[in-house]
Amino acid sequence: MVFRSEEMCLAQLFLQSGSEYDCISELGELGLVEFRDLNPSVSSFQRRFVSEIKRCEEMERILGFLLREIQKAKIAVPQEDESPLAPPPRQVLEIMEQLQRLEMELSEVAKNKDKLQRNLLELTEYTHMLKITRSFIHSRSRHEALGPQYEEFPTMETDSATGSTGMQRLGAKLGFISGLIQRVKVEAFERMLWRVCKGYTILSYTEVDESLADLDTGEINKSVVFLISFWGDQIGHKVQKICDCYHCHLYPHPENDEERADVLDSLRTRIQDLNNVLHRTDDYLRQVLQKAAESAYAWVVQVKKMKAIYHILNLCSFDVTNKCLIAEVWCPVSDLANLRGALEKGSRKGDATVPSFVNRIPSSDTPPTLLRSNKFTTGFQSIVEAYGVGDYREVSPAPYTIITFPFLFAVMFGDLGHGMIMSLFALWMVLTEKNQKKKRSSNEIWMTFFHGRYIILMMGLFSIYTGLIYNDCFSKSLNIFGSGWSVKAMFTNQQWTNKTVQTNALLTLDPNVSRVFSGPYPFGIDPIWNLAVNRLSFLNSYKMKMSVIVGVIHMSFGVVLSVFNHFVYLLFLPELLFLICLFGYLVFMILYKWLAFSAHNSSQAPSILIHFINMFVMQGKDVTPLYPGQTGLQVFLLLIAVMCVPVLLLGKPLYLYWQQRGGKGLRRRRVINISCTVLQFDFADVLMHQAIHTIEYCLGCVSNTASYLRLWALSLAHAQLSEVLWAMVMRLGFKITTKVGVVFLVPVFGLFATLTVSILLVMEGLSAFLHALRLHWVEFQNKFYHGTGVKFLPFDFSQLPSVFEQDGLL
Amino acid sequence: MPSLLFCGPKMAACGMVISIWGVIMLAMLGIFFSANSAVLIEDVPFTEDDIRADTQPPQRIYALYRQVGINCFIAAAVYVAVGAISLCQVRLNKRQEYMVT
């Protein structure tokens, strides 16, 4: 981890034409530098490499279509660990050709399949129609056999004009039209027929059992087979028109049973053939997609890299001779050697005669901030950067955050059992991190937890430590070393008798009686406090004082760090003196009271708060002093603190004024500061800024110290919630002491576990995380950190997002 | 034979976690109850009668402690069984996932 951001330099790359593609490809693989846009006024359509980018986008479109088809066919795309390099321009045409061929093939196969399926549907409908109308005719003839006898129908002839079969009877033609119609339209159809043809038609219909897919829309709905018999030609035309209007599928009605049987047979064979062909088409399609899926991943990565390279090439400008490209990059000074190496490698791969080289140039712009981090420190770095990226060469609070953040969290969370569960969860995430990275889940909340796995691990480990100190494990204390308090001693010293115990509800253990209190517990809080009724009075006092002590130390550390950031570094001295003289003295009084007073004179121990207030009001005559000379010392400290205020207010403006006038600077700092480079020194402006800073600092000291009391508040809340959960949930499981009690204990424990995780771990954990974060961002960082910088974003292929991954296709 | 799988992968994992936690925590509670730990006095369901009408104090309280401790151990054994079932479910889920892909 680093103390401050790295030194950066602006460099010019001279890329010879012919090898510029390979050089940029090398730089992209290494991720060393950030490119600047040298053509900001040119629109994206007028840049040099627009046609290449268009070609890349066309390839991306085809790849998108391909991936969607592969996903529809449920084929998995194998992903390699090593990503392929960007292809050289000659290979690009090959890839383009392959993709275009694939696209054509796929669309043709899809079209054929569509046609075949349509055909299949038509034949299926025809089959249904034939079967059902057979039952009409036969049922009708059976019906007629019971009633009066009609003469036999003469053979039916197919009328070529209307396409409907008809027969001669009684001098008029009887025509038949048969087909299928959607079920929802049947009633309207029937009514229309009746109205138009005025009873010269007979319509019989039955619903088809299986629901068929509609030919055009692909929806599955019920159809009805109908058979219309009508008299006369005119009626025939009208019926035809009505059928067209209602989008019926008409099929020719067979003349007699033999013809019907023949047609049914031929239909059956044709349907079988069609099914075969469809199967084969499916298989072929799957084969094609499988083969394409093998190289799909490589293509996607290659196209992505190519497109990125052309984008970067668009940012460069051509030099006077028009033979080489110039690129301006921000590069860390320590990486210049790597940069040269990458350019050499790229030049060798390309076919330019002259190698590309790099030239460092001076710049007055503020460089971006780079802080290197590994997988452990990235989490802490990101929570600092969420507040603001540091200025160039500013002290970074991130390395200290690795320890102070989990510590402050643990002070608020402090439970041994919960800490262990949290650490185990984080440990599981850390140990399986390779698998999780491969899985690349799309659940955002899970990803947030996963990225913070090292933070959670540290928080859990520190919580175990503070849990041991608070002696709190699922709201119960652990008696590891043996309590320092002895109840028996109260009896042996004749303080208590059996009668005392029987007649009093509450009894106080007196530490002044011999052998009642045998010394403090070696590590943490004595477990006997868990049984005491005045537990909270003791713990509150302890935790509040501890919070103030931790707060003052944290803030002093922040002020000390500002030494490295301040322009006039001596200004940190009045800030530190102000803080230490007032609140450092408060810490001293707390520690003194803890050490100087013991059990025998604890009733005379004064209130620290009253002494502190008296110090400010300068009244201290009535109360007995804590130690001899207290009034004198307090006045002295107050004077120093008050004197620090004008020094803080006027120090920096006066110093800058004196410097402007030509005075010697107190050891020039290399920190680039805006007010230093501005030649026009505005005294009033600087004075006003400094006044705001002084007021903010002095008032902030008081409010920030009080703000640290949230450490006490949250730890109290956590302890109380934990106790309530045990008392109201877990205790129910123990109520029944016979073996039947197990029937209650098992589900009660399950409920206790679930509530512990959801309320105490998740909710309280998030709450403590948030408050620890706030303490860092506001109370600690406003002492020294500005956080108004720009982050260094290197050109790195692995950082570029993939469009397909976002769509969930890969 | 119908499939023995009745819960998804997440439910089975939850079951495993709660079982392991249950076994460890209930076993430790059982040990602490059997050792007559003073901190757990509020959880033992004793009555006024147990204190006053005891011929040999504190034997009745100790007996209650022991009973609660045995209950805890039995509950821990039940959670071992639940853990075994969850482990089976996890394995069956993995096998099904393997067969689909």
PDB file of N, CA and C in Angstrom, chain A residues 383-436:
ATOM      1  N   ILE A 383     -13.573   2.195  -0.733  1.00  0.00           N
ATOM      2  CA  ILE A 383     -14.441   2.941   0.166  1.00  0.00           C
ATOM      3  C   ILE A 383     -13.869   4.326   0.431  1.00  0.00           C
ATOM      4  N   VAL A 384     -12.561   4.506   0.336  1.00  0.00           N
ATOM      5  CA  VAL A 384     -12.008   5.861   0.438  1.00  0.00           C
ATOM      6  C   VAL A 384     -12.375   6.656  -0.800  1.00  0.00           C
ATOM      7  N   GLU A 385     -12.285   5.992  -1.966  1.00  0.00           N
ATOM      8  CA  GLU A 385     -12.550   6.712  -3.202  1.00  0.00           C
ATOM      9  C   GLU A 385     -14.023   7.028  -3.379  1.00  0.00           C
ATOM     10  N   ALA A 386     -14.898   6.312  -2.696  1.00  0.00           N
ATOM     11  CA  ALA A 386     -16.319   6.635  -2.788  1.00  0.00           C
ATOM     12  C   ALA A 386     -16.571   8.026  -2.242  1.00  0.00           C
ATOM     13  N   TYR A 387     -15.737   8.474  -1.317  1.00  0.00           N
ATOM     14  CA  TYR A 387     -15.839   9.841  -0.794  1.00  0.00           C
ATOM     15  C   TYR A 387     -15.249  10.802  -1.804  1.00  0.00           C
ATOM     16  N   GLY A 388     -14.104  10.467  -2.364  1.00  0.00           N
ATOM     17  CA  GLY A 388     -13.485  11.320  -3.359  1.00  0.00           C
ATOM     18  C   GLY A 388     -12.110  10.783  -3.678  1.00  0.00           C
ATOM     19  N   VAL A 389     -11.742  10.859  -4.950  1.00  0.00           N
ATOM     20  CA  VAL A 389     -10.409  10.417  -5.350  1.00  0.00           C
ATOM     21  C   VAL A 389      -9.422  11.490  -4.907  1.00  0.00           C
ATOM     22  N   GLY A 390      -8.316  11.094  -4.365  1.00  0.00           N
ATOM     23  CA  GLY A 390      -7.371  12.065  -3.829  1.00  0.00           C
ATOM     24  C   GLY A 390      -6.777  12.954  -4.891  1.00  0.00           C
ATOM     25  N   ASP A 391      -6.344  14.136  -4.467  1.00  0.00           N
ATOM     26  CA  ASP A 391      -5.638  15.016  -5.392  1.00  0.00           C
ATOM     27  C   ASP A 391      -4.316  14.374  -5.769  1.00  0.00           C
ATOM     28  N   TYR A 392      -3.680  14.955  -6.778  1.00  0.00           N
ATOM     29  CA  TYR A 392      -2.388  14.439  -7.202  1.00  0.00           C
ATOM     30  C   TYR A 392      -1.376  14.612  -6.075  1.00  0.00           C
ATOM     31  N   ARG A 393      -0.704  13.575  -5.711  1.00  0.00           N
ATOM     32  CA  ARG A 393       0.333  13.566  -4.677  1.00  0.00           C
ATOM     33  C   ARG A 393      -0.209  13.979  -3.312  1.00  0.00           C
ATOM     34  N   GLU A 394      -1.434  13.647  -3.036  1.00  0.00           N
ATOM     35  CA  GLU A 394      -1.970  13.918  -1.719  1.00  0.00           C
ATOM     36  C   GLU A 394      -1.837  12.665  -0.884  1.00  0.00           C
ATOM     37  N   VAL A 395      -1.702  12.877   0.434  1.00  0.00           N
ATOM     38  CA  VAL A 395      -1.595  11.721   1.320  1.00  0.00           C
ATOM     39  C   VAL A 395      -2.884  10.912   1.248  1.00  0.00           C
ATOM     40  N   SER A 396      -2.745   9.609   1.079  1.00  0.00           N
ATOM     41  CA  SER A 396      -3.934   8.784   0.956  1.00  0.00           C
ATOM     42  C   SER A 396      -4.284   8.186   2.303  1.00  0.00           C
ATOM     43  N   PRO A 397      -5.542   8.278   2.734  1.00  0.00           N
ATOM     44  CA  PRO A 397      -5.918   7.672   4.019  1.00  0.00           C
ATOM     45  C   PRO A 397      -6.147   6.170   3.933  1.00  0.00           C
ATOM     46  N   ALA A 398      -6.012   5.598   2.728  1.00  0.00           N
ATOM     47  CA  ALA A 398      -6.376   4.193   2.565  1.00  0.00           C
ATOM     48  C   ALA A 398      -5.545   3.203   3.389  1.00  0.00           C
ATOM     49  N   PRO A 399      -4.217   3.326   3.474  1.00  0.00           N
ATOM     50  CA  PRO A 399      -3.495   2.302   4.227  1.00  0.00           C
ATOM     51  C   PRO A 399      -3.892   2.226   5.694  1.00  0.00           C
ATOM     52  N   TYR A 400      -4.259   3.385   6.288  1.00  0.00           N
ATOM     53  CA  TYR A 400      -4.638   3.363   7.693  1.00  0.00           C
ATOM     54  C   TYR A 400      -6.056   2.835   7.854  1.00  0.00           C
ATOM     55  N   THR A 401      -6.853   3.031   6.805  1.00  0.00           N
ATOM     56  CA  THR A 401      -8.236   2.570   6.843  1.00  0.00           C
ATOM     57  C   THR A 401      -8.305   1.057   6.980  1.00  0.00           C
ATOM     58  N   ILE A 402      -7.263   0.367   6.499  1.00  0.00           N
ATOM     59  CA  ILE A 402      -7.276  -1.094   6.575  1.00  0.00           C
ATOM     60  C   ILE A 402      -7.420  -1.553   8.019  1.00  0.00           C
ATOM     61  N   ILE A 403      -6.845  -0.768   8.965  1.00  0.00           N
ATOM     62  CA  ILE A 403      -6.926  -1.175  10.372  1.00  0.00           C
ATOM     63  C   ILE A 403      -8.000  -0.386  11.098  1.00  0.00           C
ATOM     64  N   THR A 404      -8.056   0.949  10.882  1.00  0.00           N
ATOM     65  CA  THR A 404      -8.971   1.731  11.707  1.00  0.00           C
ATOM     66  C   THR A 404     -10.433   1.450  11.359  1.00  0.00           C
ATOM     67  N   PHE A 405     -10.727   1.189  10.094  1.00  0.00           N
ATOM     68  CA  PHE A 405     -12.126   0.969   9.748  1.00  0.00           C
ATOM     69  C   PHE A 405     -12.681  -0.299  10.386  1.00  0.00           C
ATOM     70  N   PRO A 406     -12.018  -1.458  10.236  1.00  0.00           N
ATOM     71  CA  PRO A 406     -12.550  -2.631  10.925  1.00  0.00           C
ATOM     72  C   PRO A 406     -12.564  -2.450  12.439  1.00  0.00           C
ATOM     73  N   PHE A 407     -11.595  -1.684  12.976  1.00  0.00           N
ATOM     74  CA  PHE A 407     -11.571  -1.504  14.415  1.00  0.00           C
ATOM     75  C   PHE A 407     -12.778  -0.702  14.888  1.00  0.00           C
ATOM     76  N   LEU A 408     -13.064   0.426  14.214  1.00  0.00           N
ATOM     77  CA  LEU A 408     -14.216   1.216  14.634  1.00  0.00           C
ATOM     78  C   LEU A 408     -15.512   0.442  14.432  1.00  0.00           C
ATOM     79  N   PHE A 409     -15.573  -0.346  13.354  1.00  0.00           N
ATOM     80  CA  PHE A 409     -16.749  -1.193  13.160  1.00  0.00           C
ATOM     81  C   PHE A 409     -16.895  -2.155  14.326  1.00  0.00           C
ATOM     82  N   ALA A 410     -15.778  -2.760  14.718  1.00  0.00           N
ATOM     83  CA  ALA A 410     -15.830  -3.783  15.759  1.00  0.00           C
ATOM     84  C   ALA A 410     -16.222  -3.172  17.104  1.00  0.00           C
ATOM     85  N   VAL A 411     -15.798  -1.923  17.368  1.00  0.00           N
ATOM     86  CA  VAL A 411     -16.184  -1.288  18.626  1.00  0.00           C
ATOM     87  C   VAL A 411     -17.698  -1.155  18.691  1.00  0.00           C
ATOM     88  N   MET A 412     -18.325  -0.931  17.531  1.00  0.00           N
ATOM     89  CA  MET A 412     -19.777  -0.783  17.519  1.00  0.00           C
ATOM     90  C   MET A 412     -20.499  -2.107  17.442  1.00  0.00           C
ATOM     91  N   PHE A 413     -19.800  -3.150  17.005  1.00  0.00           N
ATOM     92  CA  PHE A 413     -20.476  -4.410  16.740  1.00  0.00           C
ATOM     93  C   PHE A 413     -20.253  -5.413  17.864  1.00  0.00           C
ATOM     94  N   GLY A 414     -19.095  -5.352  18.457  1.00  0.00           N
ATOM     95  CA  GLY A 414     -18.554  -6.140  19.546  1.00  0.00           C
ATOM     96  C   GLY A 414     -19.303  -7.340  20.106  1.00  0.00           C
ATOM     97  N   ASP A 415     -19.364  -8.423  19.367  1.00  0.00           N
ATOM     98  CA  ASP A 415     -19.967  -9.643  19.888  1.00  0.00           C
ATOM     99  C   ASP A 415     -19.159 -10.814  19.340  1.00  0.00           C
ATOM    100  N   LEU A 416     -18.728 -11.680  20.248  1.00  0.00           N
ATOM    101  CA  LEU A 416     -17.843 -12.775  19.858  1.00  0.00           C
ATOM    102  C   LEU A 416     -18.514 -13.730  18.881  1.00  0.00           C
ATOM    103  N   GLY A 417     -19.749 -14.137  19.226  1.00  0.00           N
ATOM    104  CA  GLY A 417     -20.445 -15.111  18.383  1.00  0.00           C
ATOM    105  C   GLY A 417     -20.748 -14.554  17.014  1.00  0.00           C
ATOM    106  N   HIS A 418     -21.280 -13.321  16.972  1.00  0.00           N
ATOM    107  CA  HIS A 418     -21.610 -12.715  15.684  1.00  0.00           C
ATOM    108  C   HIS A 418     -20.355 -12.484  14.872  1.00  0.00           C
ATOM    109  N   GLY A 419     -19.267 -12.086  15.545  1.00  0.00           N
ATOM    110  CA  GLY A 419     -18.005 -11.875  14.851  1.00  0.00           C
ATOM    111  C   GLY A 419     -17.505 -13.158  14.201  1.00  0.00           C
ATOM    112  N   MET A 420     -17.674 -14.268  14.931  1.00  0.00           N
ATOM    113  CA  MET A 420     -17.206 -15.539  14.365  1.00  0.00           C
ATOM    114  C   MET A 420     -17.996 -15.915  13.131  1.00  0.00           C
ATOM    115  N   ILE A 421     -19.323 -15.723  13.193  1.00  0.00           N
ATOM    116  CA  ILE A 421     -20.143 -16.074  12.025  1.00  0.00           C
ATOM    117  C   ILE A 421     -19.757 -15.203  10.839  1.00  0.00           C
ATOM    118  N   MET A 422     -19.534 -13.904  11.122  1.00  0.00           N
ATOM    119  CA  MET A 422     -19.158 -13.004  10.035  1.00  0.00           C
ATOM    120  C   MET A 422     -17.822 -13.402   9.433  1.00  0.00           C
ATOM    121  N   SER A 423     -16.847 -13.742  10.300  1.00  0.00           N
ATOM    122  CA  SER A 423     -15.535 -14.122   9.772  1.00  0.00           C
ATOM    123  C   SER A 423     -15.623 -15.400   8.956  1.00  0.00           C
ATOM    124  N   LEU A 424     -16.430 -16.360   9.424  1.00  0.00           N
ATOM    125  CA  LEU A 424     -16.521 -17.618   8.676  1.00  0.00           C
ATOM    126  C   LEU A 424     -17.151 -17.388   7.315  1.00  0.00           C
ATOM    127  N   PHE A 425     -18.166 -16.543   7.264  1.00  0.00           N
ATOM    128  CA  PHE A 425     -18.801 -16.225   5.990  1.00  0.00           C
ATOM    129  C   PHE A 425     -17.798 -15.581   5.045  1.00  0.00           C
ATOM    130  N   ALA A 426     -17.034 -14.598   5.579  1.00  0.00           N
ATOM    131  CA  ALA A 426     -16.043 -13.927   4.736  1.00  0.00           C
ATOM    132  C   ALA A 426     -14.951 -14.894   4.315  1.00  0.00           C
ATOM    133  N   LEU A 427     -14.574 -15.801   5.227  1.00  0.00           N
ATOM    134  CA  LEU A 427     -13.518 -16.759   4.903  1.00  0.00           C
ATOM    135  C   LEU A 427     -13.965 -17.686   3.781  1.00  0.00           C
ATOM    136  N   TRP A 428     -15.246 -18.080   3.833  1.00  0.00           N
ATOM    137  CA  TRP A 428     -15.759 -18.924   2.753  1.00  0.00           C
ATOM    138  C   TRP A 428     -15.688 -18.188   1.418  1.00  0.00           C
ATOM    139  N   MET A 429     -16.070 -16.894   1.436  1.00  0.00           N
ATOM    140  CA  MET A 429     -16.019 -16.125   0.185  1.00  0.00           C
ATOM    141  C   MET A 429     -14.593 -16.010  -0.321  1.00  0.00           C
ATOM    142  N   VAL A 430     -13.646 -15.808   0.609  1.00  0.00           N
ATOM    143  CA  VAL A 430     -12.254 -15.641   0.195  1.00  0.00           C
ATOM    144  C   VAL A 430     -11.695 -16.941  -0.358  1.00  0.00           C
ATOM    145  N   LEU A 431     -12.030 -18.069   0.284  1.00  0.00           N
ATOM    146  CA  LEU A 431     -11.452 -19.331  -0.164  1.00  0.00           C
ATOM    147  C   LEU A 431     -12.029 -19.785  -1.489  1.00  0.00           C
ATOM    148  N   THR A 432     -13.303 -19.406  -1.781  1.00  0.00           N
ATOM    149  CA  THR A 432     -13.888 -19.852  -3.045  1.00  0.00           C
ATOM    150  C   THR A 432     -13.889 -18.726  -4.066  1.00  0.00           C
ATOM    151  N   GLU A 433     -12.947 -17.763  -3.923  1.00  0.00           N
ATOM    152  CA  GLU A 433     -13.068 -16.579  -4.784  1.00  0.00           C
ATOM    153  C   GLU A 433     -12.806 -16.888  -6.246  1.00  0.00           C
ATOM    154  N   LYS A 434     -11.986 -17.908  -6.526  1.00  0.00           N
ATOM    155  CA  LYS A 434     -11.722 -18.216  -7.939  1.00  0.00           C
ATOM    156  C   LYS A 434     -12.993 -18.688  -8.618  1.00  0.00           C
ATOM    157  N   ASN A 435     -13.739 -19.589  -7.915  1.00  0.00           N
ATOM    158  CA  ASN A 435     -14.981 -20.090  -8.501  1.00  0.00           C
ATOM    159  C   ASN A 435     -15.988 -18.980  -8.686  1.00  0.00           C
ATOM    160  N   GLN A 436     -16.085 -18.109  -7.678  1.00  0.00           N
ATOM    161  CA  GLN A 436     -17.079 -17.053  -7.751  1.00  0.00           C
ATOM    162  C   GLN A 436     -16.755 -16.089  -8.888  1.00  0.00           C
TER     163      GLN A 436
END
